[in-house]
C-alpha atoms as a PDB file:
ATOM      1  CA  MET A   1    -215.369  24.718  71.323  1.00  0.00           C
ATOM      2  CA  GLN A   2    -214.717  21.378  69.687  1.00  0.00           C
ATOM      3  CA  PHE A   3    -211.386  19.474  69.438  1.00  0.00           C
ATOM      4  CA  THR A   4    -210.499  16.426  67.556  1.00  0.00           C
ATOM      5  CA  PRO A   5    -209.275  13.298  69.235  1.00  0.00           C
ATOM      6  CA  GLN A   6    -205.740  13.955  68.122  1.00  0.00           C
ATOM      7  CA  GLN A   7    -205.932  17.511  69.639  1.00  0.00           C
ATOM      8  CA  LEU A   8    -207.286  16.050  72.918  1.00  0.00           C
ATOM      9  CA  THR A   9    -204.341  13.506  73.359  1.00  0.00           C
ATOM     10  CA  GLY A  10    -201.649  16.206  72.349  1.00  0.00           C
ATOM     11  CA  GLY A  11    -201.085  14.389  69.009  1.00  0.00           C
ATOM     12  CA  VAL A  12    -200.689  15.914  65.490  1.00  0.00           C
ATOM     13  CA  ARG A  13    -203.619  18.182  64.783  1.00  0.00           C
ATOM     14  CA  TYR A  14    -205.372  18.926  61.326  1.00  0.00           C
ATOM     15  CA  GLY A  15    -204.559  22.082  59.717  1.00  0.00           C
ATOM     16  CA  HIS A  16    -207.110  24.909  59.649  1.00  0.00           C
ATOM     17  CA  LYS A  17    -207.800  24.287  56.187  1.00  0.00           C
ATOM     18  CA  CYS A  18    -209.260  21.024  57.058  1.00  0.00           C
ATOM     19  CA  ARG A  19    -212.667  22.111  58.481  1.00  0.00           C
ATOM     20  CA  ILE A  20    -212.551  19.460  61.362  1.00  0.00           C
ATOM     21  CA  GLY A  21    -212.590  20.061  65.033  1.00  0.00           C
ATOM     22  CA  ASN A  22    -211.703  23.633  66.254  1.00  0.00           C
ATOM     23  CA  TRP A  23    -210.500  24.890  62.631  1.00  0.00           C
ATOM     24  CA  SER A  24    -211.744  28.502  63.043  1.00  0.00           C
ATOM     25  CA  GLU A  25    -209.887  29.058  66.358  1.00  0.00           C
ATOM     26  CA  ASP A  26    -206.744  27.424  64.855  1.00  0.00           C
ATOM     27  CA  MET A  27    -207.008  29.884  61.792  1.00  0.00           C
ATOM     28  CA  GLU A  28    -207.424  32.831  64.165  1.00  0.00           C
ATOM     29  CA  LEU A  29    -204.461  31.885  66.305  1.00  0.00           C
ATOM     30  CA  GLU A  30    -202.088  31.502  63.526  1.00  0.00           C
ATOM     31  CA  GLU A  31    -203.261  34.969  62.058  1.00  0.00           C
ATOM     32  CA  ILE A  32    -202.522  36.492  65.535  1.00  0.00           C
ATOM     33  CA  LYS A  33    -199.155  34.825  65.907  1.00  0.00           C
ATOM     34  CA  LEU A  34    -198.080  36.189  62.411  1.00  0.00           C
ATOM     35  CA  LYS A  35    -199.118  39.653  63.394  1.00  0.00           C
ATOM     36  CA  ASP A  36    -197.150  39.507  66.623  1.00  0.00           C
ATOM     37  CA  TYR A  37    -194.139  38.341  64.880  1.00  0.00           C
ATOM     38  CA  LEU A  38    -194.298  40.878  62.241  1.00  0.00           C
ATOM     39  CA  MET A  39    -194.786  43.721  64.934  1.00  0.00           C
ATOM     40  CA  GLN A  40    -191.813  42.383  67.011  1.00  0.00           C
ATOM     41  CA  LYS A  41    -189.858  42.182  63.728  1.00  0.00           C
ATOM     42  CA  GLU A  42    -190.555  45.841  62.977  1.00  0.00           C
ATOM     43  CA  SER A  43    -189.783  46.955  66.403  1.00  0.00           C
ATOM     44  CA  GLY A  44    -186.596  45.012  66.665  1.00  0.00           C
ATOM     45  CA  ASN A  45    -187.798  43.004  69.770  1.00  0.00           C
ATOM     46  CA  LEU A  46    -187.317  39.602  68.181  1.00  0.00           C
ATOM     47  CA  MET A  47    -184.896  37.571  70.406  1.00  0.00           C
ATOM     48  CA  VAL A  48    -182.596  36.920  67.468  1.00  0.00           C
ATOM     49  CA  ASN A  49    -182.451  40.559  66.557  1.00  0.00           C
ATOM     50  CA  ALA A  50    -181.920  41.549  70.183  1.00  0.00           C
ATOM     51  CA  LYS A  51    -179.015  38.903  70.457  1.00  0.00           C
ATOM     52  CA  GLN A  52    -177.382  40.301  67.338  1.00  0.00           C
ATOM     53  CA  MET A  53    -177.362  43.807  68.537  1.00  0.00           C
ATOM     54  CA  LYS A  54    -175.834  42.713  71.738  1.00  0.00           C
ATOM     55  CA  LEU A  55    -173.111  40.908  69.967  1.00  0.00           C
ATOM     56  CA  GLU A  56    -172.612  43.737  67.361  1.00  0.00           C
ATOM     57  CA  LYS A  57    -172.066  46.370  70.164  1.00  0.00           C
ATOM     58  CA  SER A  58    -169.789  44.144  72.474  1.00  0.00           C
ATOM     59  CA  LEU A  59    -167.585  43.048  69.380  1.00  0.00           C
ATOM     60  CA  ARG A  60    -167.047  46.403  67.852  1.00  0.00           C
ATOM     61  CA  PRO A  61    -163.265  46.717  67.070  1.00  0.00           C
ATOM     62  CA  ALA A  62    -161.024  48.475  69.645  1.00  0.00           C
ATOM     63  CA  GLY A  63    -157.328  49.595  69.252  1.00  0.00           C
ATOM     64  CA  VAL A  64    -154.352  48.235  71.003  1.00  0.00           C
ATOM     65  CA  ALA A  65    -151.511  50.150  72.178  1.00  0.00           C
ATOM     66  CA  THR A  66    -148.296  50.221  70.200  1.00  0.00           C
ATOM     67  CA  THR A  67    -145.061  50.285  72.295  1.00  0.00           C
ATOM     68  CA  PRO A  68    -141.848  50.776  70.313  1.00  0.00           C
ATOM     69  CA  ASP A  69    -139.587  50.016  73.338  1.00  0.00           C
ATOM     70  CA  GLY A  70    -141.500  46.945  74.411  1.00  0.00           C
ATOM     71  CA  LYS A  71    -142.364  48.570  77.714  1.00  0.00           C
ATOM     72  CA  LEU A  72    -145.981  49.069  79.105  1.00  0.00           C
ATOM     73  CA  ARG A  73    -147.182  52.426  80.177  1.00  0.00           C
ATOM     74  CA  PHE A  74    -150.117  53.634  82.125  1.00  0.00           C
ATOM     75  CA  GLY A  75    -153.078  54.545  80.009  1.00  0.00           C
ATOM     76  CA  ASP A  76    -152.045  51.641  77.347  1.00  0.00           C
ATOM     77  CA  SER A  77    -154.921  49.594  76.060  1.00  0.00           C
ATOM     78  CA  ILE A  78    -153.891  45.940  76.108  1.00  0.00           C
ATOM     79  CA  MET A  79    -155.359  42.407  76.014  1.00  0.00           C
ATOM     80  CA  LEU A  80    -154.484  39.663  78.502  1.00  0.00           C
ATOM     81  CA  TYR A  81    -153.664  36.152  77.360  1.00  0.00           C
ATOM     82  CA  ASN A  82    -153.891  33.183  79.543  1.00  0.00           C
ATOM     83  CA  TYR A  83    -151.602  30.074  78.986  1.00  0.00           C
ATOM     84  CA  GLN A  84    -153.867  27.378  80.230  1.00  0.00           C
ATOM     85  CA  SER A  85    -157.150  28.321  78.687  1.00  0.00           C
ATOM     86  CA  GLU A  86    -155.315  29.861  75.617  1.00  0.00           C
ATOM     87  CA  CYS A  87    -157.850  32.483  75.554  1.00  0.00           C
ATOM     88  CA  PHE A  88    -158.005  36.297  76.168  1.00  0.00           C
ATOM     89  CA  LEU A  89    -159.573  38.011  79.174  1.00  0.00           C
ATOM     90  CA  ALA A  90    -163.032  39.433  78.360  1.00  0.00           C
ATOM     91  CA  ALA A  91    -165.848  41.103  80.088  1.00  0.00           C
ATOM     92  CA  ASN A  92    -169.470  40.344  79.616  1.00  0.00           C
ATOM     93  CA  PRO A  93    -171.798  43.362  79.776  1.00  0.00           C
ATOM     94  CA  HIS A  94    -174.780  41.172  79.382  1.00  0.00           C
ATOM     95  CA  GLU A  95    -174.362  39.236  82.540  1.00  0.00           C
ATOM     96  CA  ALA A  96    -174.785  41.147  85.637  1.00  0.00           C
ATOM     97  CA  ILE A  97    -173.592  40.119  89.089  1.00  0.00           C
ATOM     98  CA  THR A  98    -176.321  40.786  91.391  1.00  0.00           C
ATOM     99  CA  THR A  99    -174.548  40.096  94.825  1.00  0.00           C
ATOM    100  CA  LYS A 100    -172.691  43.277  94.655  1.00  0.00           C
ATOM    101  CA  PRO A 101    -173.672  46.701  96.145  1.00  0.00           C
ATOM    102  CA  ASP A 102    -172.937  48.432  92.818  1.00  0.00           C
ATOM    103  CA  GLU A 103    -173.172  47.496  89.296  1.00  0.00           C
ATOM    104  CA  ALA A 104    -170.943  44.572  88.209  1.00  0.00           C
ATOM    105  CA  MET A 105    -170.509  42.104  85.360  1.00  0.00           C
ATOM    106  CA  ALA A 106    -169.087  38.735  84.623  1.00  0.00           C
ATOM    107  CA  CYS A 107    -165.385  38.084  83.642  1.00  0.00           C
ATOM    108  CA  THR A 108    -164.415  35.134  81.486  1.00  0.00           C
ATOM    109  CA  THR A 109    -161.671  34.235  78.909  1.00  0.00           C
ATOM    110  CA  GLY A 110    -162.819  33.902  75.272  1.00  0.00           C
ATOM    111  CA  PRO A 111    -161.020  32.587  72.031  1.00  0.00           C
ATOM    112  CA  ASN A 112    -161.826  35.787  70.137  1.00  0.00           C
ATOM    113  CA  VAL A 113    -158.298  37.020  69.075  1.00  0.00           C
ATOM    114  CA  ASN A 114    -159.410  40.151  67.447  1.00  0.00           C
ATOM    115  CA  PRO A 115    -159.233  43.320  69.602  1.00  0.00           C
ATOM    116  CA  CYS A 116    -162.746  44.513  70.437  1.00  0.00           C
ATOM    117  CA  LEU A 117    -164.658  46.406  73.261  1.00  0.00           C
ATOM    118  CA  ARG A 118    -164.969  43.534  75.588  1.00  0.00           C
ATOM    119  CA  ASN A 119    -161.441  42.100  75.502  1.00  0.00           C
ATOM    120  CA  VAL A 120    -159.326  45.347  75.448  1.00  0.00           C
ATOM    121  CA  PHE A 121    -158.442  46.920  78.720  1.00  0.00           C
ATOM    122  CA  ILE A 122    -156.715  49.916  79.901  1.00  0.00           C
ATOM    123  CA  ILE A 123    -153.803  49.961  82.582  1.00  0.00           C
ATOM    124  CA  GLU A 124    -154.516  52.781  85.221  1.00  0.00           C
ATOM    125  CA  ARG A 125    -152.081  53.692  88.069  1.00  0.00           C
ATOM    126  CA  ALA A 126    -153.612  53.315  91.513  1.00  0.00           C
ATOM    127  CA  ASP A 127    -151.370  56.009  93.260  1.00  0.00           C
ATOM    128  CA  PRO A 128    -149.291  58.601  91.522  1.00  0.00           C
ATOM    129  CA  ALA A 129    -147.173  58.955  94.776  1.00  0.00           C
ATOM    130  CA  ASP A 130    -146.277  55.193  94.779  1.00  0.00           C
ATOM    131  CA  GLY A 131    -142.545  55.678  94.779  1.00  0.00           C
ATOM    132  CA  PHE A 132    -142.148  54.445  91.254  1.00  0.00           C
ATOM    133  CA  GLU A 133    -140.682  56.878  88.706  1.00  0.00           C
ATOM    134  CA  GLY A 134    -142.023  57.495  85.110  1.00  0.00           C
ATOM    135  CA  ASP A 135    -145.261  56.177  83.585  1.00  0.00           C
ATOM    136  CA  THR A 136    -144.090  52.715  82.829  1.00  0.00           C
ATOM    137  CA  LEU A 137    -145.546  49.667  84.775  1.00  0.00           C
ATOM    138  CA  HIS A 138    -143.269  48.047  87.065  1.00  0.00           C
ATOM    139  CA  TYR A 139    -143.272  44.627  88.971  1.00  0.00           C
ATOM    140  CA  GLY A 140    -144.713  44.949  92.492  1.00  0.00           C
ATOM    141  CA  GLN A 141    -146.518  48.324  91.389  1.00  0.00           C
ATOM    142  CA  ASP A 142    -150.116  48.743  92.299  1.00  0.00           C
ATOM    143  CA  PHE A 143    -152.429  49.247  89.255  1.00  0.00           C
ATOM    144  CA  ARG A 144    -155.978  48.926  88.096  1.00  0.00           C
ATOM    145  CA  LEU A 145    -157.333  47.270  84.974  1.00  0.00           C
ATOM    146  CA  ALA A 146    -160.292  49.084  83.521  1.00  0.00           C
ATOM    147  CA  SER A 147    -162.690  48.372  80.684  1.00  0.00           C
ATOM    148  CA  LEU A 148    -163.341  50.892  77.944  1.00  0.00           C
ATOM    149  CA  PRO A 149    -166.132  53.404  78.669  1.00  0.00           C
ATOM    150  CA  THR A 150    -168.000  52.485  75.399  1.00  0.00           C
ATOM    151  CA  LEU A 151    -168.589  48.805  76.513  1.00  0.00           C
ATOM    152  CA  LYS A 152    -171.474  49.732  78.587  1.00  0.00           C
ATOM    153  CA  ASP A 153    -173.364  53.140  79.149  1.00  0.00           C
ATOM    154  CA  GLU A 154    -169.959  55.063  79.347  1.00  0.00           C
ATOM    155  CA  THR A 155    -169.450  53.367  82.588  1.00  0.00           C
ATOM    156  CA  VAL A 156    -165.834  52.200  83.509  1.00  0.00           C
ATOM    157  CA  PHE A 157    -165.621  48.952  85.079  1.00  0.00           C
ATOM    158  CA  TYR A 158    -162.658  47.640  86.997  1.00  0.00           C
ATOM    159  CA  MET A 159    -161.335  44.136  87.534  1.00  0.00           C
ATOM    160  CA  HIS A 160    -162.509  43.196  91.047  1.00  0.00           C
ATOM    161  CA  SER A 161    -161.999  40.419  93.627  1.00  0.00           C
ATOM    162  CA  GLU A 162    -162.548  39.886  97.375  1.00  0.00           C
ATOM    163  CA  ILE A 163    -162.261  37.235  99.881  1.00  0.00           C
ATOM    164  CA  PHE A 164    -164.118  34.021  99.274  1.00  0.00           C
ATOM    165  CA  SER A 165    -167.518  33.863 100.862  1.00  0.00           C
ATOM    166  CA  PRO A 166    -170.838  32.340 100.263  1.00  0.00           C
ATOM    167  CA  LEU A 167    -171.928  35.600  98.489  1.00  0.00           C
ATOM    168  CA  ALA A 168    -168.569  35.997  96.475  1.00  0.00           C
ATOM    169  CA  GLU A 169    -167.374  32.763  94.717  1.00  0.00           C
ATOM    170  CA  SER A 170    -166.711  31.958  91.161  1.00  0.00           C
ATOM    171  CA  LYS A 171    -169.875  30.498  89.504  1.00  0.00           C
ATOM    172  CA  PHE A 172    -168.521  26.887  88.827  1.00  0.00           C
ATOM    173  CA  SER A 173    -165.237  26.075  90.733  1.00  0.00           C
ATOM    174  CA  ARG A 174    -166.352  27.898  93.802  1.00  0.00           C
ATOM    175  CA  LYS A 175    -163.005  29.733  94.179  1.00  0.00           C
ATOM    176  CA  GLN A 176    -162.409  33.336  94.825  1.00  0.00           C
ATOM    177  CA  GLU A 177    -164.649  35.440  92.595  1.00  0.00           C
ATOM    178  CA  VAL A 178    -163.331  37.824  89.954  1.00  0.00           C
ATOM    179  CA  CYS A 179    -165.678  40.171  88.078  1.00  0.00           C
ATOM    180  CA  TRP A 180    -165.841  43.836  86.727  1.00  0.00           C
ATOM    181  CA  TYR A 181    -167.037  46.374  89.164  1.00  0.00           C
ATOM    182  CA  SER A 182    -168.204  49.894  88.638  1.00  0.00           C
ATOM    183  CA  LYS A 183    -166.424  51.581  91.509  1.00  0.00           C
ATOM    184  CA  PRO A 184    -162.665  51.787  92.003  1.00  0.00           C
ATOM    185  CA  ASN A 185    -161.770  50.801  95.581  1.00  0.00           C
ATOM    186  CA  GLY A 186    -159.102  48.743  97.494  1.00  0.00           C
ATOM    187  CA  ARG A 187    -160.436  45.468  96.169  1.00  0.00           C
ATOM    188  CA  THR A 188    -159.739  46.535  92.543  1.00  0.00           C
ATOM    189  CA  LEU A 189    -155.945  46.713  93.108  1.00  0.00           C
ATOM    190  CA  TRP A 190    -153.616  44.358  91.319  1.00  0.00           C
ATOM    191  CA  GLN A 191    -149.930  43.840  90.899  1.00  0.00           C
ATOM    192  CA  VAL A 192    -147.660  42.308  88.299  1.00  0.00           C
ATOM    193  CA  VAL A 193    -145.158  39.659  89.623  1.00  0.00           C
ATOM    194  CA  PHE A 194    -142.432  37.692  87.892  1.00  0.00           C
ATOM    195  CA  PRO A 195    -143.510  34.043  87.166  1.00  0.00           C
ATOM    196  CA  ASP A 196    -140.353  32.593  88.347  1.00  0.00           C
ATOM    197  CA  PRO A 197    -140.302  32.557  92.187  1.00  0.00           C
ATOM    198  CA  LYS A 198    -136.645  32.241  92.293  1.00  0.00           C
ATOM    199  CA  GLU A 199    -136.196  35.519  90.576  1.00  0.00           C
ATOM    200  CA  ARG A 200    -139.422  37.275  91.617  1.00  0.00           C
ATOM    201  CA  PHE A 201    -137.756  39.242  94.635  1.00  0.00           C
ATOM    202  CA  GLU A 202    -135.001  40.448  92.152  1.00  0.00           C
ATOM    203  CA  ALA A 203    -137.390  41.535  89.638  1.00  0.00           C
ATOM    204  CA  ASN A 204    -139.425  43.553  91.760  1.00  0.00           C
ATOM    205  CA  GLY A 205    -139.306  47.257  90.805  1.00  0.00           C
ATOM    206  CA  LEU A 206    -138.071  46.452  87.288  1.00  0.00           C
ATOM    207  CA  GLU A 207    -140.195  47.540  84.099  1.00  0.00           C
ATOM    208  CA  VAL A 208    -142.782  45.062  82.829  1.00  0.00           C
ATOM    209  CA  PRO A 209    -142.291  44.253  79.146  1.00  0.00           C
ATOM    210  CA  ALA A 210    -144.968  43.591  76.715  1.00  0.00           C
ATOM    211  CA  ASN A 211    -145.932  40.024  75.546  1.00  0.00           C
ATOM    212  CA  ALA A 212    -143.940  38.482  78.422  1.00  0.00           C
ATOM    213  CA  ALA A 213    -145.074  35.784  80.774  1.00  0.00           C
ATOM    214  CA  ILE A 214    -146.288  37.365  84.062  1.00  0.00           C
ATOM    215  CA  VAL A 215    -148.376  36.604  87.135  1.00  0.00           C
ATOM    216  CA  VAL A 216    -151.175  39.262  88.127  1.00  0.00           C
ATOM    217  CA  MET A 217    -151.825  39.075  91.831  1.00  0.00           C
ATOM    218  CA  HIS A 218    -154.656  40.563  93.755  1.00  0.00           C
ATOM    219  CA  VAL A 219    -153.037  42.978  96.423  1.00  0.00           C
ATOM    220  CA  HIS A 220    -155.347  42.288  99.312  1.00  0.00           C
ATOM    221  CA  THR A 221    -156.009  38.744  99.193  1.00  0.00           C
ATOM    222  CA  ARG A 222    -152.476  37.813  97.412  1.00  0.00           C
ATOM    223  CA  ARG A 223    -154.359  35.430  95.232  1.00  0.00           C
ATOM    224  CA  SER A 224    -153.339  35.222  91.651  1.00  0.00           C
ATOM    225  CA  LEU A 225    -155.546  35.728  88.783  1.00  0.00           C
ATOM    226  CA  ALA A 226    -156.397  32.380  86.998  1.00  0.00           C
ATOM    227  CA  SER A 227    -158.293  30.861  84.124  1.00  0.00           C
ATOM    228  CA  ASP A 228    -158.744  27.154  83.816  1.00  0.00           C
ATOM    229  CA  ARG A 229    -160.584  25.043  81.056  1.00  0.00           C
ATOM    230  CA  ILE A 230    -163.866  25.439  83.188  1.00  0.00           C
ATOM    231  CA  VAL A 231    -166.660  25.776  80.380  1.00  0.00           C
ATOM    232  CA  TYR A 232    -168.668  28.876  80.972  1.00  0.00           C
ATOM    233  CA  GLN A 233    -171.606  29.170  78.337  1.00  0.00           C
ATOM    234  CA  ASN A 234    -172.904  32.747  77.710  1.00  0.00           C
ATOM    235  CA  ILE A 235    -174.244  34.756  74.802  1.00  0.00           C
ATOM    236  CA  PHE A 236    -170.846  34.682  73.146  1.00  0.00           C
ATOM    237  CA  GLY A 237    -170.638  30.926  72.942  1.00  0.00           C
ATOM    238  CA  THR A 238    -168.259  28.596  74.987  1.00  0.00           C
ATOM    239  CA  GLU A 239    -165.941  30.528  77.170  1.00  0.00           C
ATOM    240  CA  PHE A 240    -163.812  29.836  80.288  1.00  0.00           C
ATOM    241  CA  GLU A 241    -164.225  30.702  83.922  1.00  0.00           C
ATOM    242  CA  VAL A 242    -161.822  33.269  85.536  1.00  0.00           C
ATOM    243  CA  HIS A 243    -161.178  33.325  89.282  1.00  0.00           C
ATOM    244  CA  ALA A 244    -158.366  34.067  91.702  1.00  0.00           C
ATOM    245  CA  HIS A 245    -156.385  31.068  92.920  1.00  0.00           C
ATOM    246  CA  ASN A 246    -152.862  29.988  93.413  1.00  0.00           C
ATOM    247  CA  TYR A 247    -152.229  26.770  91.442  1.00  0.00           C
ATOM    248  CA  SER A 248    -149.159  26.350  93.321  1.00  0.00           C
ATOM    249  CA  SER A 249    -146.823  22.999  93.124  1.00  0.00           C
ATOM    250  CA  LEU A 250    -147.550  20.482  95.831  1.00  0.00           C
ATOM    251  CA  ASN A 251    -143.763  19.934  96.711  1.00  0.00           C
ATOM    252  CA  LYS A 252    -141.714  22.342  99.037  1.00  0.00           C
ATOM    253  CA  THR A 253    -138.240  20.986  98.372  1.00  0.00           C
ATOM    254  CA  GLN A 254    -137.031  24.355  97.028  1.00  0.00           C
ATOM    255  CA  ASN A 255    -138.352  26.082 100.238  1.00  0.00           C
ATOM    256  CA  LEU A 256    -136.328  23.732 102.523  1.00  0.00           C
ATOM    257  CA  VAL A 257    -133.149  23.844 100.677  1.00  0.00           C
ATOM    258  CA  SER A 258    -133.179  27.729 100.401  1.00  0.00           C
ATOM    259  CA  GLU A 259    -134.077  28.080 104.058  1.00  0.00           C
ATOM    260  CA  LYS A 260    -131.054  25.551 104.919  1.00  0.00           C
ATOM    261  CA  LYS A 261    -128.719  27.976 103.103  1.00  0.00           C
ATOM    262  CA  GLY A 262    -130.061  30.993 104.951  1.00  0.00           C
ATOM    263  CA  GLU A 263    -131.095  32.703 101.797  1.00  0.00           C
ATOM    264  CA  ILE A 264    -134.666  33.465 102.321  1.00  0.00           C
ATOM    265  CA  THR A 265    -137.131  33.486 105.262  1.00  0.00           C
ATOM    266  CA  ALA A 266    -140.496  31.450 105.383  1.00  0.00           C
ATOM    267  CA  ASP A 267    -142.393  34.446 104.317  1.00  0.00           C
ATOM    268  CA  TYR A 268    -141.460  34.333 100.759  1.00  0.00           C
ATOM    269  CA  ASP A 269    -143.508  31.830  98.701  1.00  0.00           C
ATOM    270  CA  LEU A 270    -141.149  30.054  96.509  1.00  0.00           C
ATOM    271  CA  ARG A 271    -143.535  27.415  95.174  1.00  0.00           C
ATOM    272  CA  ARG A 272    -144.171  27.382  91.316  1.00  0.00           C
ATOM    273  CA  LEU A 273    -147.474  28.500  89.833  1.00  0.00           C
ATOM    274  CA  ALA A 274    -149.022  26.514  87.199  1.00  0.00           C
ATOM    275  CA  SER A 275    -150.018  27.697  83.760  1.00  0.00           C
ATOM    276  CA  ALA A 276    -153.422  28.820  84.763  1.00  0.00           C
ATOM    277  CA  ASN A 277    -151.890  31.604  86.671  1.00  0.00           C
ATOM    278  CA  ILE A 278    -149.598  32.631  83.710  1.00  0.00           C
ATOM    279  CA  TRP A 279    -150.682  35.545  81.526  1.00  0.00           C
ATOM    280  CA  GLU A 280    -149.375  37.928  78.899  1.00  0.00           C
ATOM    281  CA  LEU A 281    -150.058  41.511  78.742  1.00  0.00           C
ATOM    282  CA  VAL A 282    -150.621  41.691  74.998  1.00  0.00           C
ATOM    283  CA  ALA A 283    -149.734  45.087  73.035  1.00  0.00           C
ATOM    284  CA  ARG A 284    -148.509  45.851  69.689  1.00  0.00           C
ATOM    285  CA  THR A 285    -144.663  45.873  69.374  1.00  0.00           C
ATOM    286  CA  THR A 286    -142.245  47.332  66.501  1.00  0.00           C
ATOM    287  CA  GLY A 287    -138.794  46.808  65.459  1.00  0.00           C
ATOM    288  CA  GLU A 288    -136.386  44.829  67.800  1.00  0.00           C
ATOM    289  CA  ALA A 289    -139.203  44.761  70.566  1.00  0.00           C
ATOM    290  CA  ALA A 290    -141.379  42.679  68.251  1.00  0.00           C
ATOM    291  CA  ALA A 291    -138.539  40.159  67.459  1.00  0.00           C
ATOM    292  CA  GLU A 292    -138.030  39.677  71.166  1.00  0.00           C
ATOM    293  CA  GLY A 293    -141.671  39.186  72.130  1.00  0.00           C
ATOM    294  CA  ALA A 294    -143.243  35.759  72.721  1.00  0.00           C
ATOM    295  CA  GLY A 295    -146.574  34.212  72.684  1.00  0.00           C
ATOM    296  CA  PRO A 296    -149.408  35.969  71.075  1.00  0.00           C
ATOM    297  CA  GLY A 297    -147.923  39.337  70.811  1.00  0.00           C
ATOM    298  CA  LEU A 298    -149.425  41.582  67.962  1.00  0.00           C
ATOM    299  CA  ALA A 299    -146.281  42.337  65.987  1.00  0.00           C
ATOM    300  CA  GLU A 300    -146.086  45.312  63.713  1.00  0.00           C
ATOM    301  CA  THR A 301    -143.658  46.121  61.219  1.00  0.00           C
ATOM    302  CA  GLN A 302    -142.055  49.735  60.926  1.00  0.00           C
END
């Protein structure tokens, strides 16, 4: 086998049409590459085709629930919008979390405003005998957030979080991890709480309106769902990390004043949360409910 000086030094080589050096092997190699390319193209195994198929499957349109009275009910399909990242909560079925005993996938916030399989979720009641009447979601009521079964292999995934550990931490910020888990358990329980800490206690037990600012709190760790502008690159492009962390204000003035008046005890947390912890449960609203809605709510005229 002969090589030209250019090939030996790693430089630009002659084409196989120029009968210099290893031209016969070069011509055979190009033919083999062309055959491999055509074979992979026919079978759909090209990397660009595989990525396109993944995107098409995950970005298929999905429906969002319509609420005529502006109230959210169990079984409604909704989107979650974050005030800090200005993006919507999303699941990534093509990025597995391997540290969990069962199947799990990554959780991010993405800029896609169109309802699709990866950013539309269903509100599920955790316990039918939880003491709340009716099928509407209330502040302080346990619930689970579930993915659509058509997202991945007809399997329902639940938003999951657990106490921070070396095996359970967010990918970049190293805070409490949030992911989508295939088994419902105690770590998939969440509550909606009122964002204003001074009115949180009074609002407990009231119905949660659609398209209103809320805080989503993890029941077992009492950490709030959050998304900051921490870049998270994946197959869908540039998105942002989701984790559980209380971005509280650093002052405690309101705590001391309230305790001096004897209005509360030290068990109540009156520290305000930053915009990274503020979300909206986005649903389609009609009539007066649409006029009263705020944020990116999907308004619909009657």
